[in-house]
Coordinates of C-alpha atoms in Angstrom, one line a residue:
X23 CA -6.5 -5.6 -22.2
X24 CA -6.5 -2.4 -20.4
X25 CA -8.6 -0.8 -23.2
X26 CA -11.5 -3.4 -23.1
X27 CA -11.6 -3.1 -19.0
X28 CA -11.7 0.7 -19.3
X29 CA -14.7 0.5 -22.2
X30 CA -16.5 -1.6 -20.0
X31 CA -16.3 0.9 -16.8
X32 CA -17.3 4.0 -19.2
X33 CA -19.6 1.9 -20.5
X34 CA -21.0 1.4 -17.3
X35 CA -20.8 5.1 -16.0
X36 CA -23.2 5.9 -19.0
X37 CA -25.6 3.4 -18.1
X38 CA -25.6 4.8 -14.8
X39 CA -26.3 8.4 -15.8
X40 CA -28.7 7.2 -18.5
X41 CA -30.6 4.7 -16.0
X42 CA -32.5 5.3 -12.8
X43 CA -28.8 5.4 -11.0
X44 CA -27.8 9.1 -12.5
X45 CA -27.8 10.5 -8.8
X46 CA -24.8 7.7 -8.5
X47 CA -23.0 9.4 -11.4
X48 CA -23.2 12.5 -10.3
X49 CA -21.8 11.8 -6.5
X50 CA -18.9 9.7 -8.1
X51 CA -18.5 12.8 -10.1
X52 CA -18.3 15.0 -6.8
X53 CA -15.4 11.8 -5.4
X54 CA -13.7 12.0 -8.9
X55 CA -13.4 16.1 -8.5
X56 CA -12.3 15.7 -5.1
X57 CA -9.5 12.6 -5.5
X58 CA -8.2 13.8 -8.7
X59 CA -4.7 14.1 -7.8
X60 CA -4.8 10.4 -5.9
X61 CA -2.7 9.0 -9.0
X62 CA -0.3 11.7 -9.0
X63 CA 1.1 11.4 -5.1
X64 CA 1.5 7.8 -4.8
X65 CA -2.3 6.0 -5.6
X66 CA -4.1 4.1 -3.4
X67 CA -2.9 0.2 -3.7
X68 CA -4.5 -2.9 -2.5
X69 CA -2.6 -5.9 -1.1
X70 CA -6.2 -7.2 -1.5
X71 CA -6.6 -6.6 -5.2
X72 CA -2.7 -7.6 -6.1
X73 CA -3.5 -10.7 -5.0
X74 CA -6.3 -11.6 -6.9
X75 CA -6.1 -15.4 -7.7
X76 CA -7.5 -14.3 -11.0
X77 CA -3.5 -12.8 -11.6
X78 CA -2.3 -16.1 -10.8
X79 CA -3.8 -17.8 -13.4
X80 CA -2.8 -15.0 -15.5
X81 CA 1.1 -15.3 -14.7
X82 CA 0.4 -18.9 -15.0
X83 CA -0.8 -18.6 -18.5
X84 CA 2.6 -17.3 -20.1
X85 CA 4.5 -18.1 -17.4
X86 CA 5.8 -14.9 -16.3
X87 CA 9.1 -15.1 -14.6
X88 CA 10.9 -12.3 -12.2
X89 CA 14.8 -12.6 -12.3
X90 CA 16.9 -11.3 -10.1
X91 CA 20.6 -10.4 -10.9
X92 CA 21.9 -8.2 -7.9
X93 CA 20.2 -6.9 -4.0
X94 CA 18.5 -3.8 -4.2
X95 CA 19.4 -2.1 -0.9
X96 CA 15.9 -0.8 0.5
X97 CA 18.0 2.1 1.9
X98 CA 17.2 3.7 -1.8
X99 CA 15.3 4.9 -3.7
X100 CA 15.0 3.2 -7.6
X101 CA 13.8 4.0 -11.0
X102 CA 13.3 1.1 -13.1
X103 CA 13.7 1.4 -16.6
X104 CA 11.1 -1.5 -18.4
X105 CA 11.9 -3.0 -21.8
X106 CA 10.6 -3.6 -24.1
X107 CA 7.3 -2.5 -24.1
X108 CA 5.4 -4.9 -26.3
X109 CA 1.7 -5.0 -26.5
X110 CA 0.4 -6.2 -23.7
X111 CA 3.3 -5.1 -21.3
X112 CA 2.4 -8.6 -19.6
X113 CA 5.5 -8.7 -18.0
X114 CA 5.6 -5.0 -16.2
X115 CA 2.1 -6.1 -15.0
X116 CA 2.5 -9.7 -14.0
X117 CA 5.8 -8.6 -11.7
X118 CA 5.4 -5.1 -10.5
X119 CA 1.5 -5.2 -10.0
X120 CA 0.4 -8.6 -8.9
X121 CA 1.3 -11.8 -6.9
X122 CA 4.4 -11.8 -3.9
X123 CA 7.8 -12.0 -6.6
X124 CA 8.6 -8.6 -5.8
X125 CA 8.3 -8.6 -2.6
X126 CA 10.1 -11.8 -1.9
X127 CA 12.9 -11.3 -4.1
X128 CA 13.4 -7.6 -3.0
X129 CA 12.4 -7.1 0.7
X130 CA 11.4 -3.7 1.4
X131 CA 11.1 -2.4 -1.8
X132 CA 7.6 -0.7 -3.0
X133 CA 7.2 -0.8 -6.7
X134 CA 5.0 2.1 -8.4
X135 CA 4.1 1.1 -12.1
X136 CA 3.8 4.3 -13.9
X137 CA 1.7 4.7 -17.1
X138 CA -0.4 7.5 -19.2
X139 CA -2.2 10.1 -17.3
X140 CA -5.2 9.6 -19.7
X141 CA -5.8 6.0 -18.3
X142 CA -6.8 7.9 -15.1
X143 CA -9.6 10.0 -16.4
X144 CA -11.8 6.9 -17.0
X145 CA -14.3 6.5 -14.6
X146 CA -14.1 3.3 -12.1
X147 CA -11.1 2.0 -14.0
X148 CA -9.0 4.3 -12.2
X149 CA -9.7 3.1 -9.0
X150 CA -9.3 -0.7 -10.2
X151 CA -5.9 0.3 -11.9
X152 CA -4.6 2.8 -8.5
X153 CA -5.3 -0.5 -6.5
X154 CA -3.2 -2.8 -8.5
X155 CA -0.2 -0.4 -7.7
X156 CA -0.1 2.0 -10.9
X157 CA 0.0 5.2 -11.0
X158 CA 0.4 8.2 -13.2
X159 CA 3.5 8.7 -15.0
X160 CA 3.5 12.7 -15.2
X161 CA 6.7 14.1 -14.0
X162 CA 4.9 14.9 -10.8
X163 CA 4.0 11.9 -9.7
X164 CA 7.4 10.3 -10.4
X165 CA 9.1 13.2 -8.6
X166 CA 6.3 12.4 -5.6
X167 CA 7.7 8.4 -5.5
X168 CA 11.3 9.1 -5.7
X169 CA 11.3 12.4 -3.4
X170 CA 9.8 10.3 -0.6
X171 CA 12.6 10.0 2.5
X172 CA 14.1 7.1 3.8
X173 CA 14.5 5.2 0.3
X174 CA 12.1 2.0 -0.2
X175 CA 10.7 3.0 -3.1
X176 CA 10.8 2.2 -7.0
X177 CA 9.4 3.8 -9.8
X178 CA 8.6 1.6 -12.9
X179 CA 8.6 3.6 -16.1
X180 CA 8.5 1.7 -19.5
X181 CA 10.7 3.8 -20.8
X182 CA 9.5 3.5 -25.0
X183 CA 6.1 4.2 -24.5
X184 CA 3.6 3.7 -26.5
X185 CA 5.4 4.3 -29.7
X186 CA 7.4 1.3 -29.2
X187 CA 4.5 -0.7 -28.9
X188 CA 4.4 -0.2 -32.7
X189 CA 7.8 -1.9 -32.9
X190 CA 6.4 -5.4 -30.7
X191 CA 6.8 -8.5 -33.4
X192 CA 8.2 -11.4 -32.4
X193 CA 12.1 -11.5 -32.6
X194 CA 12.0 -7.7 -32.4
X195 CA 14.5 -5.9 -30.4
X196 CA 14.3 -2.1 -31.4
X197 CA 13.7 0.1 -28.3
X198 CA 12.8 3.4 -28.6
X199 CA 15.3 4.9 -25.8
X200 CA 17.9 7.2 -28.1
X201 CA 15.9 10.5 -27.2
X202 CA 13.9 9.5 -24.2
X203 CA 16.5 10.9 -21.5
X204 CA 13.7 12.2 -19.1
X205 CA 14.1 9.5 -16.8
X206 CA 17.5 9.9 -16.5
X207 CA 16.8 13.8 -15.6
X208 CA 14.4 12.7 -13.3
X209 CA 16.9 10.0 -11.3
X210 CA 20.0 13.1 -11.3
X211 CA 17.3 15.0 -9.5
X212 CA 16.4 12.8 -7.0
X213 CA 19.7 10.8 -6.4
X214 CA 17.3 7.9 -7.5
X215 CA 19.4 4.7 -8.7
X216 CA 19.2 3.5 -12.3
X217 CA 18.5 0.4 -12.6
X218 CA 17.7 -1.4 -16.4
X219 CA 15.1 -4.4 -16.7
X220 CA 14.7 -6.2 -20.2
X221 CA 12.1 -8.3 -20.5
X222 CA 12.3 -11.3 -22.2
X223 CA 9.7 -13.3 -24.5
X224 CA 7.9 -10.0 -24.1
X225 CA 7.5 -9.0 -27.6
X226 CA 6.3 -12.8 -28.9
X227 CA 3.0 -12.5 -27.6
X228 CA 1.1 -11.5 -30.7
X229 CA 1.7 -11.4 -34.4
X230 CA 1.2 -7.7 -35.9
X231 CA 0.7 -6.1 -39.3
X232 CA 3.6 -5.3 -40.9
X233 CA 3.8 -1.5 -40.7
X234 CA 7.8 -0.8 -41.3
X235 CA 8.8 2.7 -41.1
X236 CA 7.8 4.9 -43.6
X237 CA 4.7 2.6 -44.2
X238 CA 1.3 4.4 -44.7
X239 CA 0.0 2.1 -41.9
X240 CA 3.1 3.3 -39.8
X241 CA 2.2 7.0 -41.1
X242 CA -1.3 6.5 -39.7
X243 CA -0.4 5.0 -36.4
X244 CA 2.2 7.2 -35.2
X245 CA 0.0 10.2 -36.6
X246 CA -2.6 8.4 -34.7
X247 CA -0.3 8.0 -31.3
X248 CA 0.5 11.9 -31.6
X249 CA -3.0 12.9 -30.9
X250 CA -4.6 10.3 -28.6
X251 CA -1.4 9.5 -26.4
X252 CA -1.5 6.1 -27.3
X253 CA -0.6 3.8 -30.2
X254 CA -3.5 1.6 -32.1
X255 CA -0.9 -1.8 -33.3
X256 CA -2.9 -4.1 -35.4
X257 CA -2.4 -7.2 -33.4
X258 CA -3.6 -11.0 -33.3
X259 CA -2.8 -13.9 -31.8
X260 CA -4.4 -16.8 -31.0
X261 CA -8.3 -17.5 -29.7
X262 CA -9.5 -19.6 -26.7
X263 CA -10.0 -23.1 -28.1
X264 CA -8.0 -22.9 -31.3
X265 CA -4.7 -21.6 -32.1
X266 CA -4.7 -20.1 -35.4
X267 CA -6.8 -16.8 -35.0
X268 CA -8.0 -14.7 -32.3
X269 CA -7.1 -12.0 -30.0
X270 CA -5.8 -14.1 -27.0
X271 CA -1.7 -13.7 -26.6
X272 CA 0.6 -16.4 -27.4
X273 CA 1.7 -19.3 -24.3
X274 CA 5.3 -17.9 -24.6
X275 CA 7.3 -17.5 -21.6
X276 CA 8.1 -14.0 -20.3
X277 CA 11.7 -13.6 -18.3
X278 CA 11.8 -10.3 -17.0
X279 CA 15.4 -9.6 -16.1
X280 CA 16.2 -7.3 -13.2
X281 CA 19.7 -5.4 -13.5
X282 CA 22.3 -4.5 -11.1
X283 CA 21.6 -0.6 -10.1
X284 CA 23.7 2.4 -11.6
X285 CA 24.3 4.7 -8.3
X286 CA 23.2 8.0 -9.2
X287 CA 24.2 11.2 -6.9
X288 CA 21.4 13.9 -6.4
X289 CA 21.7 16.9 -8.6
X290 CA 19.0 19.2 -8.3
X291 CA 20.4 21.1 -12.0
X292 CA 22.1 18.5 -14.0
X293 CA 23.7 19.9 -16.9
X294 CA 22.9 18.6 -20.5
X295 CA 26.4 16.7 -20.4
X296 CA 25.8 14.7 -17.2
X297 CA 22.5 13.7 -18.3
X298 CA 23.8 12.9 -21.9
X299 CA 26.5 11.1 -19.8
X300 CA 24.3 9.1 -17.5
X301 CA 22.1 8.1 -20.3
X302 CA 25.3 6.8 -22.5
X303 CA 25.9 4.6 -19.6
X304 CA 22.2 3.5 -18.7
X305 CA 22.7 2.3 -22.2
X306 CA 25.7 0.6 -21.7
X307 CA 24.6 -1.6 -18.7
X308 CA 21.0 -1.8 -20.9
X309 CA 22.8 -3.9 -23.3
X310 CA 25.2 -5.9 -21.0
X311 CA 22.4 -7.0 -19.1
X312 CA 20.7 -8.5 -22.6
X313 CA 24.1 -9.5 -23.6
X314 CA 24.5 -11.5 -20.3
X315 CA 21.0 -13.4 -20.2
X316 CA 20.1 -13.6 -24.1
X317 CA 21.0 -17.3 -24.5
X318 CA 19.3 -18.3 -21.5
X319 CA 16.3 -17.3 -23.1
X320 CA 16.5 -18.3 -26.5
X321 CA 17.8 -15.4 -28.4
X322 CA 20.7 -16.5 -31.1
X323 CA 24.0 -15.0 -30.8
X324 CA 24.3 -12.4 -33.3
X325 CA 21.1 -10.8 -32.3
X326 CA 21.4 -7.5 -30.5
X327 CA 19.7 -4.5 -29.1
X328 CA 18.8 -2.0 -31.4
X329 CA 18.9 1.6 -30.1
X330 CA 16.4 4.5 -32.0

């Protein structure tokens, strides 16, 4: 989804310098030059754009549901660790970046939905995506929301990235989270609390190729994912007045699960042991919160996380 919008806004950037509108081109250039760190230190959201009626429709169509499991005192400051991270990441979306669940479920809170740097270099589509709440996931612009004083704020990281995108098929529950411990860095140095969100329902929204590990297709794509930044699943689903091919997601209802937070004390040089420590027991509450909620959403009871 966010590929097609941003094809269309380059797409319409080159017809602007191509056309009788290049003098546009050049002075949102000149604004691009100037506002390039905008993503970095916090973006530039719209109440206006979050809520869209369009994003109603669109947390209508799954549904998408927000589930709250504990308070999150908006004395603090938060770093939300998203999972899994799917396809469309419908659910990170739906909650954190439009409609009032957030807000009404956690009062005072700000959410900050981090994501690549690269999605930021595309002309227009940066402004549309800074203005539904995202903003860069570089480690300076995390350090910029979780830094800021008097606690209010959350940073939402999907914490498998892109590479795990290349584990979404329905039923899947692999997360790619084993080495990923810069979040946990990140919350030691800020005194940021942990807290875990699994996300229900979010991997059944398309069907992909099968590309298991070691796969030429899985060869290809993480080869792929080195280079760009970002993985290439071959997806499909279903299409807009039949079911049995197309590129529209699945009607398949998305839970996503908020956690209870993990209290984390500031520690501006954690050693290698606390942060292996802290990240033993992000993965500990990871799995009791999935353990806690999986029946409630339709997940048998042998079925576990798996952790690579």
């Amino acid at each position: 989804f966010l590929s097609l919008v941003a094809e269309f806004c380059c797409g319409f950037f080159v017809i602007l310098i191509l056309g009788n509108f290049w003098f546009l081109a050049v002075l949102y250039l000149l604004w691009l030059y100037l506002d390039w760190a905008t993503p970095h230190t916090g973006g530039r959201r719209s109440e206006w754009v979050r809520s869209w009626t369009v994003w109603k429709y669109f947390r209508e169509y799954f549904p998408i549901h927000l589930i709250k499991t504990c308070e999150l005192n908006p004395n603090h400051n938060y770093l939300l660790g998203f999972h899994p991270h799917g396809v469309l990441v419908a659910g990170a979306f739906g909650n954190f970046c439009t409609g009032p669940s957030f807000k009404t479920l956690f009062p005072g809170l700000t959410p900050y939905l981090h994501i690549m740097p690269i999605w930021f270099g595309c002309p227009f589509f940066r402004e549309y995506i800074m203005s539904a709440g995202m903003v860069s996931a570089s480690k300076e612009s995390v350090s910029y929301v979780l830094n800021k004083e008097g606690g209010g704020h959350a940073s939402v990281i999907v914490i498998g990235g892109a590479e795990e995108s290349l584990n979404a098929h329905p039923g899947s529950l692999t997360l790619n989270i084993l080495k990923r411990k810069g979040f946990i860095k990140m919350a030691l140095k800020h005194g940021a609390h942990l807290v875990p969100v699994f996300s229900f329902g979010e991997n059944d929204l398309f069907k992909q190729v099968a590309n298991p590990k070691g796969s030429w297709l899985r060869n290809v794509q993480e080869k792929l994912q080195k280079i760009m930044g970002f993985a290439l699943p071959l997806f499909h689903a279903r299409g807009v007045f039949q079911y049995s091919f197309g590129l529209m997601p699945y009607r398949q209802p998305i839970h996503t699960v908020v956690g209870s937070p993990i209290p984390v004390q500031r520690n501006l040089n954690p050693t290698t042991e606390e942060i292996e420590q802290l990240h033993a027991l992000y993965l500990q509450k990871l799995r009791k919160l999935f353990e806690e909620h999986k029946r409630n959403y339709g997940i048998p009871e042998h079925k576990s996380l798996i952790f690579e």
